[in-house]
mmCIF file of C-alpha atoms in Angstrom:
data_model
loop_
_atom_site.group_PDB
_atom_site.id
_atom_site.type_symbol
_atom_site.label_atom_id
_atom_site.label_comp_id
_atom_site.label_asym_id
_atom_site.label_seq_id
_atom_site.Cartn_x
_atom_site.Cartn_y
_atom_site.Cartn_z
ATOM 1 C CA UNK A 1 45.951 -72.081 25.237
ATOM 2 C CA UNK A 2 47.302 -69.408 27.670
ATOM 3 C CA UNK A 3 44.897 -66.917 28.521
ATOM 4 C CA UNK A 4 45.474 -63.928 30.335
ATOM 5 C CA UNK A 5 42.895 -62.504 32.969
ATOM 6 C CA UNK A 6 42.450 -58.501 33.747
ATOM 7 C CA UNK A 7 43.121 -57.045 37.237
ATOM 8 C CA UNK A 8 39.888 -55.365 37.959
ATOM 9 C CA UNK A 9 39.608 -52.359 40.282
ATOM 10 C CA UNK A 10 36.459 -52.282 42.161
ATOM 11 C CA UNK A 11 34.481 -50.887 45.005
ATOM 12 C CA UNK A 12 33.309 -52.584 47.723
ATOM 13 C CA UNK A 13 32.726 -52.409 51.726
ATOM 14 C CA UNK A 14 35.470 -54.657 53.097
ATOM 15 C CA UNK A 15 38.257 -55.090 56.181
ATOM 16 C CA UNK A 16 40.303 -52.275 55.521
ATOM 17 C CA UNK A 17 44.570 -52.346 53.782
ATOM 18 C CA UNK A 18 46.803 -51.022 52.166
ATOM 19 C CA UNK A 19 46.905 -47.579 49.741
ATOM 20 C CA UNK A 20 47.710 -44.671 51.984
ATOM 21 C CA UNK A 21 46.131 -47.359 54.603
ATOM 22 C CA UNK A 22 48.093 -45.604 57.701
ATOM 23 C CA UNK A 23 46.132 -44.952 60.567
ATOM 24 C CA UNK A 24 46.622 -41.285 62.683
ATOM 25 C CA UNK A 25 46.607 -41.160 66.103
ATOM 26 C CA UNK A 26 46.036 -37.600 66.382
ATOM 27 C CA UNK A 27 42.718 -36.771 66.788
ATOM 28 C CA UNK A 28 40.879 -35.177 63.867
ATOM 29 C CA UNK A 29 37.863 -32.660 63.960
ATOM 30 C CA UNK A 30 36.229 -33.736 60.660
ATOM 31 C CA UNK A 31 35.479 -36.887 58.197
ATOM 32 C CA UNK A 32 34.166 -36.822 54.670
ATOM 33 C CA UNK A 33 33.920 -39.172 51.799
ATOM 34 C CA UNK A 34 35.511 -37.828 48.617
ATOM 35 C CA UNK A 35 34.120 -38.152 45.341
ATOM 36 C CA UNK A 36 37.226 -38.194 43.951
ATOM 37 C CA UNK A 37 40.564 -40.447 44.771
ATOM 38 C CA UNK A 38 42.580 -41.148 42.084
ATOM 39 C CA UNK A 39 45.089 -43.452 43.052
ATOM 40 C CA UNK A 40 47.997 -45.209 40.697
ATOM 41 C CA UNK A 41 48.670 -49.173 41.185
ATOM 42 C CA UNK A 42 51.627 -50.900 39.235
ATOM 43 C CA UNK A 43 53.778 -53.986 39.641
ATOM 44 C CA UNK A 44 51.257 -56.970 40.665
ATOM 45 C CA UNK A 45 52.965 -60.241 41.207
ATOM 46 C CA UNK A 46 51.808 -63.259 42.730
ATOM 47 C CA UNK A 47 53.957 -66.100 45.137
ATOM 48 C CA UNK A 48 53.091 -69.978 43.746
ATOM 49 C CA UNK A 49 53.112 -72.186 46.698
ATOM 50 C CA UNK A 50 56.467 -74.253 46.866
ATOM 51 C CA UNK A 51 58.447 -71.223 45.655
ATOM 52 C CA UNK A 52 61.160 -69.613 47.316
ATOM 53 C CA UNK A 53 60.129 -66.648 49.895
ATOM 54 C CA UNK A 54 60.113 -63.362 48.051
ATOM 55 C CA UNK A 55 59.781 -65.083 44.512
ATOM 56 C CA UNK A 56 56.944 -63.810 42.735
ATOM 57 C CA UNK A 57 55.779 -63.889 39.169
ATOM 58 C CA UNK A 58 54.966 -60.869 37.497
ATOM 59 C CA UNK A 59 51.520 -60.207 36.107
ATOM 60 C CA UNK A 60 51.077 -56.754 35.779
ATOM 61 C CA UNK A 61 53.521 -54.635 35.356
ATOM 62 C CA UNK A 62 52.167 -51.273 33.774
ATOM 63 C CA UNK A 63 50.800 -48.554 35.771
ATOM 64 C CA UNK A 64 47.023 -47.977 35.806
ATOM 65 C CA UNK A 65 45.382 -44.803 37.413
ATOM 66 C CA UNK A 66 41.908 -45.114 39.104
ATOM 67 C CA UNK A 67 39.203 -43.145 40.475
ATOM 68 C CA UNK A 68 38.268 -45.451 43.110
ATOM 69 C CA UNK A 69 35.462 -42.826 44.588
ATOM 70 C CA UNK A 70 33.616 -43.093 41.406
ATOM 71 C CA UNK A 71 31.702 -46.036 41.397
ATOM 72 C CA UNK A 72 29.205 -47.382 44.167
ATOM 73 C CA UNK A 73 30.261 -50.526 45.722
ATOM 74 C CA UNK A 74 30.676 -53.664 43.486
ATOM 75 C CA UNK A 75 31.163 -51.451 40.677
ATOM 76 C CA UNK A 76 34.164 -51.458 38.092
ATOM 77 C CA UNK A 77 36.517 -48.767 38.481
ATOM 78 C CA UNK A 78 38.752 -49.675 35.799
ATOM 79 C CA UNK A 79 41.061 -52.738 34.352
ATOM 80 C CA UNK A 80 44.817 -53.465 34.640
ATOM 81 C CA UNK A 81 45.486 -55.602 32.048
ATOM 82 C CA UNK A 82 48.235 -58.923 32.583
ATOM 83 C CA UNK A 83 51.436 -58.567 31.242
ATOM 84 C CA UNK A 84 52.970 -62.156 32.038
ATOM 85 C CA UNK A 85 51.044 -65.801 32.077
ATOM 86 C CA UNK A 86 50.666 -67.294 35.472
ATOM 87 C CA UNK A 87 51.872 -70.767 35.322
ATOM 88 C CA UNK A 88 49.609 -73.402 36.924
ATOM 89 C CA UNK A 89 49.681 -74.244 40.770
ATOM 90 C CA UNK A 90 48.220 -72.463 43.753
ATOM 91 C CA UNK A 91 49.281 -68.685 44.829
ATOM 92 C CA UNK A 92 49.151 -67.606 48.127
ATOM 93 C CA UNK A 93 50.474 -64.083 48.172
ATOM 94 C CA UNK A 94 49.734 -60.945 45.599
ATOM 95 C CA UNK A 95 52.367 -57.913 45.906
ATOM 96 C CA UNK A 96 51.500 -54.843 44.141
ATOM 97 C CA UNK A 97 52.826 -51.195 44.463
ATOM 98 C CA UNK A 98 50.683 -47.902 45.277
ATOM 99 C CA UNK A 99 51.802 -44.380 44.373
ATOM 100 C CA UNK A 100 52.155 -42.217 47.889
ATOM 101 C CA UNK A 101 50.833 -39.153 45.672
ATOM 102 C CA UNK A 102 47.190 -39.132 45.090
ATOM 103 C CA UNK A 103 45.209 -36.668 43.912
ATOM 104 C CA UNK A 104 41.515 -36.000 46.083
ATOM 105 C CA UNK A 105 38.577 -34.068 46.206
ATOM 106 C CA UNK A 106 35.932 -33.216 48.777
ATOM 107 C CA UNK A 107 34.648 -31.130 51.662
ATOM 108 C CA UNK A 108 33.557 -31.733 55.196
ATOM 109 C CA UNK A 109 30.504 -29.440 55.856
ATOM 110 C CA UNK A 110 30.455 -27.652 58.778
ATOM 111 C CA UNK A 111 31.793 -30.294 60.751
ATOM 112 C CA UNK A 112 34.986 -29.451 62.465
ATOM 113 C CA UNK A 113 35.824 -28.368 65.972
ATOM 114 C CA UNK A 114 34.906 -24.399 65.245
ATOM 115 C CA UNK A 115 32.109 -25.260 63.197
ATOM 116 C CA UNK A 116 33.485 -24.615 59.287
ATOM 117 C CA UNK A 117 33.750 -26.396 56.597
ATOM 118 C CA UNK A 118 37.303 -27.390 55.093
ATOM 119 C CA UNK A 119 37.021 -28.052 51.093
ATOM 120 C CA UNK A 120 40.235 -28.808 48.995
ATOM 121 C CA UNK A 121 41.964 -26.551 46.834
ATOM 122 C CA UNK A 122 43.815 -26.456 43.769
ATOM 123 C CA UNK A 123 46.691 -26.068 43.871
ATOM 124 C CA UNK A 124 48.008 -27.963 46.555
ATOM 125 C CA UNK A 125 50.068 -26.009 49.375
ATOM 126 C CA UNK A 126 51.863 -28.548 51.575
ATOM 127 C CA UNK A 127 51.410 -27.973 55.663
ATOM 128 C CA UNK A 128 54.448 -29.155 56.875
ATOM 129 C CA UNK A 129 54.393 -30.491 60.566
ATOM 130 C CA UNK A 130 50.694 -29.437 60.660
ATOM 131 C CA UNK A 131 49.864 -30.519 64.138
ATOM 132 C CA UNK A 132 53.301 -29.443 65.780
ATOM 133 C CA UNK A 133 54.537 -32.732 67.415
ATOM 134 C CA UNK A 134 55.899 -34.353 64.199
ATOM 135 C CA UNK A 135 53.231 -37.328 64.508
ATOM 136 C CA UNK A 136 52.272 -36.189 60.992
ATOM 137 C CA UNK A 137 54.902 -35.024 58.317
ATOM 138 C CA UNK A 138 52.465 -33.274 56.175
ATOM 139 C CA UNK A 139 48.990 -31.988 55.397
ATOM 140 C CA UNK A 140 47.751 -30.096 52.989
ATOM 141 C CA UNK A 141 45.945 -26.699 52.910
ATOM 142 C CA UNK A 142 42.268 -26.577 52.763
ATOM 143 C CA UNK A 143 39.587 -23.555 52.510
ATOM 144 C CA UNK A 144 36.638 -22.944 54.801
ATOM 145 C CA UNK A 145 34.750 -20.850 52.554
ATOM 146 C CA UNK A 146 32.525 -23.203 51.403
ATOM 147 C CA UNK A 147 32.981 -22.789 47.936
ATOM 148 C CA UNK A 148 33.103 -25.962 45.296
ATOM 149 C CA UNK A 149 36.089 -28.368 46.189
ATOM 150 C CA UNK A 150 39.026 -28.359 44.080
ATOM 151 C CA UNK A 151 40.872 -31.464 43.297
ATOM 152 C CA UNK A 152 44.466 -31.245 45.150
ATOM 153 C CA UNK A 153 47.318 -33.623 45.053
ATOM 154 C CA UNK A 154 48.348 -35.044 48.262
ATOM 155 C CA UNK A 155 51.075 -37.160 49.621
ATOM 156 C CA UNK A 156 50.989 -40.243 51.944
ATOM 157 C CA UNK A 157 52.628 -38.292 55.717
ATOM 158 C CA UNK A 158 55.601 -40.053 57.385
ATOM 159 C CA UNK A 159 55.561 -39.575 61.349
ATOM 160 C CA UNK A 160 54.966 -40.948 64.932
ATOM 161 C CA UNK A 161 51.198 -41.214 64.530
ATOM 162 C CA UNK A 162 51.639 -42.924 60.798
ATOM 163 C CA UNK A 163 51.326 -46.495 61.029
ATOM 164 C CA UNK A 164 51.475 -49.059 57.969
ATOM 165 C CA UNK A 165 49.529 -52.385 58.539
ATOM 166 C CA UNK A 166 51.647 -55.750 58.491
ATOM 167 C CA UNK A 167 52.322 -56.643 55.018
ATOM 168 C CA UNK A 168 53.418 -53.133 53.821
ATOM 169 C CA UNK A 169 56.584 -51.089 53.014
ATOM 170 C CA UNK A 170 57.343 -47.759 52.250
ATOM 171 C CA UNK A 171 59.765 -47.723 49.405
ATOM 172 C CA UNK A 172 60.017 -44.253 49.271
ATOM 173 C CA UNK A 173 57.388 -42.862 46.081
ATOM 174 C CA UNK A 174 55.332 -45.511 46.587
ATOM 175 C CA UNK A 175 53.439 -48.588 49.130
ATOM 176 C CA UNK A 176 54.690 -51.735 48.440
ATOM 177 C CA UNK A 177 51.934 -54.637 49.660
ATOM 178 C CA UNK A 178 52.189 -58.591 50.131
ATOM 179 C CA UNK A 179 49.156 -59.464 51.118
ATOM 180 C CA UNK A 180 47.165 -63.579 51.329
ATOM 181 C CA UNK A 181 45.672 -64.478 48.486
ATOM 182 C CA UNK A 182 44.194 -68.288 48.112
ATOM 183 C CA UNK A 183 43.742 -69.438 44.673
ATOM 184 C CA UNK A 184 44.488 -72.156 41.789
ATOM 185 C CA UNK A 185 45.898 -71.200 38.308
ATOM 186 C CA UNK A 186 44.796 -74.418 35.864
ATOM 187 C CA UNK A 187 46.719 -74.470 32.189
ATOM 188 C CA UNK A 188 48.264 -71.848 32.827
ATOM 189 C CA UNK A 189 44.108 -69.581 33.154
ATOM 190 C CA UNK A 190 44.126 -67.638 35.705
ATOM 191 C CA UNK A 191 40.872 -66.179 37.424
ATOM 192 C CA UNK A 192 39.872 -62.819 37.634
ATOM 193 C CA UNK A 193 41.708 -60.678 40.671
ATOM 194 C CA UNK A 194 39.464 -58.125 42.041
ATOM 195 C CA UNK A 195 41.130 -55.021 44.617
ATOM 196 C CA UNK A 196 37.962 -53.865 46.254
ATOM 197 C CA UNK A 197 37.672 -50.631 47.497
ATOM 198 C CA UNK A 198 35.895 -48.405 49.829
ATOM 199 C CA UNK A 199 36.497 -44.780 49.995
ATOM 200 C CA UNK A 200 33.992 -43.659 53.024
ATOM 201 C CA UNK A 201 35.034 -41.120 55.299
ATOM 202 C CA UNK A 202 38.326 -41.764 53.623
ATOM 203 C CA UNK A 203 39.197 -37.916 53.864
ATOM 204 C CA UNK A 204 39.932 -36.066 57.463
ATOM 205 C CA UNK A 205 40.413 -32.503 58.227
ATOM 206 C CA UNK A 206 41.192 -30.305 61.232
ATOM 207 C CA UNK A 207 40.770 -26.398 61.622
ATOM 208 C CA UNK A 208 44.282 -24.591 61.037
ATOM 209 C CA UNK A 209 42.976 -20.868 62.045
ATOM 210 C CA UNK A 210 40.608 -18.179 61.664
ATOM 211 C CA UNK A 211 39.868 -19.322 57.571
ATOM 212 C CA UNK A 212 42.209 -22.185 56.937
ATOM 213 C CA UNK A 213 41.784 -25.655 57.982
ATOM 214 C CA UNK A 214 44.051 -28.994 56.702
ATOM 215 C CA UNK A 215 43.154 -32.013 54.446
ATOM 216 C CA UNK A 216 44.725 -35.344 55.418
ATOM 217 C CA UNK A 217 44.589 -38.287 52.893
ATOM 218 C CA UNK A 218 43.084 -40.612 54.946
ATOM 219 C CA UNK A 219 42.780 -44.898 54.358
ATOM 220 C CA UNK A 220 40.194 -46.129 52.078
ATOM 221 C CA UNK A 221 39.060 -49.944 52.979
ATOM 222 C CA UNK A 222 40.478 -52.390 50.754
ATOM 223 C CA UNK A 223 40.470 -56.274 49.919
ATOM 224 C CA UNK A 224 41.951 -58.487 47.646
ATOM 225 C CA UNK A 225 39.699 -61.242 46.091
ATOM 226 C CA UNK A 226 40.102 -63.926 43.469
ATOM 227 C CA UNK A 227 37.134 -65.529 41.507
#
């Protein structure tokens, strides 16, 4: 019988990819951990050993939106279910696509290079060119008042500082990864696929003015695991 497994979406400390996974050069003032990030996966295939280069099998195709700040590590932040069978052999590669917009909220207290705090707002105002050099496209406005954060949609930044890690392409409105995966697919049952997330300090702001600062989406840590 061919039994479909669940992609589950969990939190955990790990060696850090993927999902608005670009690392800044630019120098930021503050760090905070949100308590929210949702965040919008779709497409997972897998590559079967023996099979062309770029061939993979589709095994998830629907789009599943997660909070992947609200759980402590190892906990379930949701399920993607299959959509296709896996046939058996081994895999060695899982390619999956993450939504560039995200929506986050969170404050850093008191923290950044004058001393404020930066919160996010609702709704979003886009800083474009925040930091004047083009390294980053786009930031987002934030509030040093110190009031409740707001949750506010952000976008993944293009520019000289952005870097994706090997494995990953931008196609556009969304983060395409192909990333190693090691496991065995008997009749046609597949194990369990876990994306494990961390989301700590996975926020960064910098003080715009007298009153204003700027939220960055910054990288949460993420691994793939099979079990």
């Amino acid at each position: 019988m061919k039994v479909n497994k669940i992609l589950r979406m969990s939190a955990l400390l790990a060696s850090g990819l993927c999902i608005a996974s670009t690392s800044y050069a630019a120098t930021f003032a503050g760090n905070a951990t949100p308590t929210q990030y949702l965040v919008n996966v779709s497409n997972v295939a897998f590559h079967k050993v023996g099979d062309p280069a770029g061939t993979f099998i589709p095994y998830a195709s629907d789009a599943g939106q997660f909070d992947i700040a609200s759980v402590p590590p190892n906990g379930n932040a949701g399920l993607l279910s299959s959509t296709g069978t896996l046939p058996s052999g081994t895999y060695d590669q899982i390619r999956f696509n993450v939504s560039k917009t995200m929506q986050l909220n969170g404050a850093s207290n008191g923290n950044l290079g004058n001393g404020s705090p930066c919160r996010t707002v609702t709704p979003a105002v886009a800083l474009n060119n925040p930091l004047g050099d083009n390294s980053v496209s786009v930031a987002y406005l934030g509030s040093t008042d110190g009031a409740t954060p707001q949750l506010e949609t952000t976008t993944v930044p293009s520019g000289s500082a952005v870097t994706l890690p090997s494995g990953y392409t931008d196609l556009g409105n969304s983060l395409q990864g192909i990333v190693p995966v090691n496991f065995t697919v008997t009749n046609d049952v597949a194990p369990t696929t876990s994306i494990k997330i961390n989301v700590t300090n996975a926020m960064m702001f910098t003080p715009t003015g007298v009153g204003t600062c700027a939220v960055f989406p910054g990288p949460p840590s993420i691994t793939i695991s099979v079990a």
